[in-house]
Coordinates of C-alpha atoms in Angstrom, one line a residue:
M117 CA 158.2 84.5 71.6
L118 CA 156.0 83.0 74.4
F119 CA 157.1 79.5 73.5
S120 CA 157.8 78.6 77.1
K121 CA 154.3 79.8 78.2
F122 CA 152.7 77.8 75.5
L123 CA 154.6 74.6 76.3
E124 CA 153.8 75.0 80.0
Y125 CA 150.1 75.4 79.0
L126 CA 150.3 72.1 77.1
L127 CA 152.1 70.3 79.9
F128 CA 150.1 71.6 82.9
E129 CA 146.7 72.5 81.5
K130 CA 146.3 70.1 78.5
N131 CA 148.2 67.3 80.2
Y132 CA 150.2 66.5 77.0
A133 CA 152.9 63.9 77.2
K134 CA 156.5 65.2 77.4
H135 CA 157.5 63.6 74.1
T136 CA 154.5 65.4 72.4
I137 CA 155.6 68.7 73.9
V138 CA 159.1 68.1 72.6
A139 CA 157.6 67.7 69.1
Y140 CA 155.6 70.9 69.4
K141 CA 158.7 72.8 70.5
A142 CA 160.7 71.4 67.5
D143 CA 158.0 72.5 65.0
L144 CA 157.7 76.0 66.5
E145 CA 161.5 76.4 66.4
A146 CA 161.7 75.2 62.8
F147 CA 159.2 77.9 61.7
S148 CA 160.9 80.5 63.8
N149 CA 164.2 79.8 62.2
F150 CA 162.7 80.0 58.8
Y151 CA 160.9 83.2 59.7
I152 CA 164.1 84.8 61.0
Q153 CA 166.1 83.8 57.9
E154 CA 163.4 84.7 55.3
F155 CA 161.8 87.8 56.8
E156 CA 164.6 89.0 59.1
S157 CA 162.4 89.1 62.2
D158 CA 161.9 86.8 65.2
V159 CA 158.5 88.1 66.0
I160 CA 156.4 85.2 64.6
T161 CA 153.3 86.6 66.4
K162 CA 153.1 89.0 63.4
A163 CA 153.4 86.4 60.8
N164 CA 150.6 86.3 58.2
Y165 CA 149.2 83.4 56.2
A166 CA 151.1 84.2 53.1
Q167 CA 154.4 84.0 55.0
I168 CA 153.4 80.7 56.6
R169 CA 152.3 79.4 53.2
S170 CA 155.8 80.2 51.9
W171 CA 157.2 77.9 54.6
I172 CA 154.8 75.1 53.5
V173 CA 156.1 75.6 49.9
V174 CA 159.7 75.2 51.1
L175 CA 158.8 72.1 53.0
V176 CA 157.2 70.6 50.0
E177 CA 160.2 71.5 47.8
Q178 CA 162.4 69.7 50.4
K179 CA 160.1 66.6 49.8
V180 CA 158.8 66.6 53.4
S181 CA 155.7 64.4 53.4
N182 CA 152.3 66.0 53.5
R183 CA 151.5 64.1 56.8
T184 CA 154.6 65.7 58.4
I185 CA 153.8 69.1 57.0
N186 CA 150.3 68.9 58.4
R187 CA 151.7 68.0 61.8
K188 CA 154.0 71.0 61.8
I189 CA 151.3 73.4 60.7
S190 CA 148.9 71.9 63.3
S191 CA 151.5 72.7 66.0
L192 CA 151.8 76.3 64.7
K193 CA 148.0 76.6 64.6
S194 CA 147.7 75.5 68.2
Y195 CA 150.3 78.1 69.2
Y196 CA 148.4 80.9 67.5
K197 CA 145.1 79.7 69.1
F198 CA 146.9 79.9 72.5
L199 CA 148.1 83.4 71.7
L200 CA 144.6 84.4 70.7
K201 CA 143.3 83.0 74.0
I202 CA 145.7 85.0 76.1
G203 CA 145.1 88.2 74.1
E204 CA 148.6 88.4 72.5
I205 CA 147.1 88.5 68.9
T206 CA 143.7 89.4 67.5
N207 CA 143.4 86.8 64.8
N208 CA 144.8 83.4 64.0
P209 CA 146.6 83.5 60.6
L210 CA 145.9 79.8 60.2
A211 CA 142.2 79.9 61.1
K212 CA 141.1 79.1 57.6
H213 CA 144.0 76.8 56.6
K214 CA 143.1 73.5 55.1
P215 CA 145.5 70.6 55.6
L216 CA 147.3 69.1 52.6
K217 CA 145.8 65.9 51.2
V218 CA 147.2 62.8 52.6
S219 CA 146.8 59.4 50.9
K220 CA 145.3 56.9 53.2
T221 CA 147.6 54.0 54.0
I222 CA 145.9 50.6 54.7
Q223 CA 147.2 49.1 57.9
I224 CA 147.2 45.3 57.5
P225 CA 147.0 43.5 60.8
F226 CA 149.0 40.4 61.6
S227 CA 147.0 37.2 61.3
E228 CA 146.3 35.1 64.3
S229 CA 148.6 32.4 63.0
E230 CA 151.5 34.9 62.6
I231 CA 151.1 36.0 66.2
D232 CA 150.8 32.4 67.3
N233 CA 154.0 31.5 65.5
V234 CA 156.0 34.3 67.2
L235 CA 154.7 33.3 70.6
D236 CA 155.4 29.7 69.9
D237 CA 159.0 30.5 69.0
L238 CA 159.3 32.3 72.4
R239 CA 157.4 29.7 74.5
D240 CA 160.4 27.6 75.6
A241 CA 162.8 30.5 76.2
H242 CA 164.3 30.8 79.7
D243 CA 166.7 33.7 79.5
F244 CA 165.7 37.2 80.7
E245 CA 165.5 38.9 77.3
S246 CA 163.5 36.2 75.6
I247 CA 160.9 36.1 78.5
R248 CA 160.7 39.9 78.5
D249 CA 160.2 39.9 74.7
R250 CA 157.5 37.3 75.0
L251 CA 155.8 39.5 77.6
I252 CA 156.0 42.5 75.3
V253 CA 154.4 40.7 72.4
E254 CA 151.6 39.3 74.7
L255 CA 150.9 42.7 76.3
F256 CA 150.6 44.4 73.0
Y257 CA 148.3 41.8 71.6
A258 CA 146.3 41.2 74.8
T259 CA 145.7 44.9 75.7
G260 CA 146.2 46.9 72.5
M261 CA 148.2 49.5 74.4
R262 CA 150.5 52.0 72.6
R263 CA 154.2 51.7 72.6
I264 CA 154.8 54.7 74.9
E265 CA 152.2 53.2 77.3
L266 CA 154.0 49.9 77.4
V267 CA 157.4 51.6 78.0
N268 CA 155.9 53.6 80.9
L269 CA 154.3 50.6 82.7
K270 CA 155.3 50.3 86.3
V271 CA 155.5 47.2 88.5
L272 CA 152.7 48.7 90.7
D273 CA 150.4 49.0 87.6
I274 CA 150.1 45.2 87.5
N275 CA 147.5 43.4 89.6
I276 CA 147.9 39.7 88.8
S277 CA 145.3 38.6 91.4
A278 CA 142.7 40.9 89.9
R279 CA 144.0 40.0 86.4
Q280 CA 144.2 43.6 85.3
I281 CA 146.7 46.3 84.4
K282 CA 146.5 50.1 84.8
V283 CA 147.6 52.0 81.6
L284 CA 148.5 55.7 81.6
G285 CA 147.3 57.0 78.2
K286 CA 147.3 60.3 76.4
R287 CA 146.9 63.4 78.5
N288 CA 147.6 61.2 81.6
K289 CA 144.2 59.5 81.3
E290 CA 144.2 56.2 83.2
R291 CA 142.4 53.1 82.1
Y292 CA 142.2 49.6 83.4
V293 CA 142.5 46.7 81.0
P294 CA 141.8 43.1 81.8
L295 CA 144.6 40.5 81.4
L296 CA 144.4 37.0 80.0
D297 CA 145.5 34.1 82.2
T298 CA 148.3 33.3 79.8
V299 CA 149.6 36.9 80.1
C300 CA 149.5 36.6 83.9
Q301 CA 151.5 33.5 83.8
T302 CA 154.2 35.2 81.6
L303 CA 154.1 38.1 84.0
K304 CA 154.9 35.9 87.0
L305 CA 157.7 34.3 85.1
Y306 CA 159.1 37.6 84.0
L307 CA 159.0 39.1 87.5
E308 CA 161.0 36.1 88.7
V309 CA 163.8 36.6 86.2
R310 CA 163.6 40.4 86.6
S311 CA 164.5 39.9 90.3
D312 CA 167.6 37.9 89.2
I313 CA 169.2 40.7 87.2
Q314 CA 170.9 43.7 88.7
V315 CA 168.1 46.3 88.7
K316 CA 168.8 50.0 89.3
E317 CA 167.8 50.9 92.9
N318 CA 164.2 51.8 93.3
E319 CA 163.5 51.2 89.5
P320 CA 159.7 51.4 89.3
F321 CA 159.3 50.5 85.6
L322 CA 158.2 47.0 84.7
L323 CA 160.1 46.4 81.5
L324 CA 163.8 46.7 81.6
T325 CA 166.9 46.2 79.5
K326 CA 169.4 43.5 80.5
K327 CA 171.3 46.2 82.3
G328 CA 168.4 46.7 84.7
V329 CA 167.2 50.1 83.4
K330 CA 163.9 51.2 81.8
I331 CA 163.4 49.9 78.3
Y332 CA 163.1 52.5 75.5
E333 CA 160.8 52.9 72.5
T334 CA 163.3 52.2 69.7
L335 CA 164.3 49.0 71.4
V336 CA 160.6 47.9 71.7
Y337 CA 160.2 48.6 68.0
R338 CA 163.3 46.6 67.1
I339 CA 162.0 43.7 69.2
I340 CA 158.7 43.5 67.5
N341 CA 160.2 44.1 64.0
S342 CA 162.8 41.4 64.5
Y343 CA 160.4 38.6 65.7
F344 CA 157.6 39.4 63.2
S345 CA 160.1 39.7 60.3
K346 CA 160.6 35.9 60.7
A347 CA 156.9 35.2 60.9
S348 CA 155.3 37.6 58.4
A349 CA 155.8 38.9 54.9
K350 CA 153.8 42.1 55.6
V351 CA 155.6 45.4 54.8
K352 CA 154.9 47.0 58.2
K353 CA 155.9 45.1 61.3
S354 CA 155.6 47.4 64.3
P355 CA 154.0 47.7 67.7
H356 CA 151.2 49.7 66.2
I357 CA 150.4 46.8 63.8
L358 CA 150.0 44.6 66.9
R359 CA 147.6 47.3 68.4
H360 CA 145.8 47.2 65.1
S361 CA 145.7 43.4 65.2
F362 CA 144.2 43.5 68.7
A363 CA 141.4 45.8 67.7
T364 CA 140.7 44.0 64.4
H365 CA 140.6 40.5 65.9
L366 CA 138.3 41.6 68.7
L367 CA 135.9 43.2 66.2
N368 CA 136.0 40.2 63.9
E369 CA 134.8 38.1 66.9
G370 CA 131.9 40.4 67.5
A371 CA 133.2 42.8 70.2
N372 CA 131.3 46.0 70.7
L373 CA 132.9 49.0 69.1
N374 CA 132.4 51.1 72.2
A375 CA 134.2 48.4 74.3
V376 CA 137.1 48.3 71.9
K377 CA 137.3 52.1 72.1
E378 CA 137.6 52.0 75.9
L379 CA 140.3 49.3 75.7
L380 CA 142.3 51.3 73.2
G381 CA 142.0 54.5 75.2
H382 CA 140.5 56.5 72.4
S383 CA 138.6 59.7 73.2
S384 CA 136.1 59.3 70.4
L385 CA 134.6 56.5 68.3
A386 CA 135.9 58.1 65.1
A387 CA 139.4 57.1 66.1
T388 CA 138.3 53.5 66.7
Q389 CA 136.4 53.2 63.5
V390 CA 139.6 53.1 61.4
Y391 CA 140.0 49.5 62.7
T392 CA 136.6 48.4 61.3
N393 CA 137.6 48.1 57.7
N394 CA 139.0 44.6 58.1
S395 CA 136.1 43.6 60.3
V396 CA 133.6 44.6 57.6
A397 CA 135.5 42.5 55.1
Q398 CA 135.3 39.6 57.6
L399 CA 131.6 40.1 58.2
T400 CA 131.0 40.2 54.4
K401 CA 132.6 36.8 54.1
V402 CA 130.5 35.4 56.9
Y403 CA 127.4 36.9 55.5
Q404 CA 128.0 35.5 52.0
R405 CA 128.8 32.1 53.4
S406 CA 125.9 31.9 55.9
H407 CA 122.9 33.7 54.4
P408 CA 120.3 31.2 53.3
R409 CA 119.4 33.1 50.1
N410 CA 123.0 32.9 49.0
K411 CA 123.0 29.1 49.2
R412 CA 120.3 28.7 46.5

């Protein structure tokens, strides 16, 4: 079914992350299994739009969210585009497909005081896990990096003397992000306690579990959710909300949108503009409070 060639194309030519490729593979296999069961054929290169549409109907009936369905169909569409590119098919059955409507969810950032409260709670901690957790919170809020980017940080990516960190983003794109003095201080403390635990030989990754192995994404989520559940009543308390807070707070303070785009590792301004809604609200308050005509 040419799955392997497509996945190799994503890995080696498109530089997609391995976890992204795993998601593509799962989506393709899910459709393939449906196609075999429903149409008694495993040649999905011959699938037409009506057949794919029937899969969408089944997914809707199974109460799969529109967002997830759109992702699955996007994976399938990319696969057919690849097949078209290498001459295996003559038309993409999903070429004119329109994604299902998805309701926009408002991402509410943490307030500065909520973040301060979490960091204050961790300020006097001296054990390995608490110092590590403080560093995780500080890195998210000071750099706006993604969770997978934080997990994959290596000790050699840190340059404390230059006060910067190298982040490996999507499609293996590197970017350098400046570090605050407070983060550098926490980094130094963390590296000291890191050297005291039993680290796996030649472990290159910066953030570890107490067993001395690379930290993992679900643990990072639990850490952020746990601390912010005590400090915030907001529904969503995740690493992404800290990334959102980073961008929103910078824009509120007048940071240039292009600069925030570079810090976040976005490929286009459109991706960064989703963080401007809260900034516009803040600017409106300042405008109404400050404009001389509004004081009359």
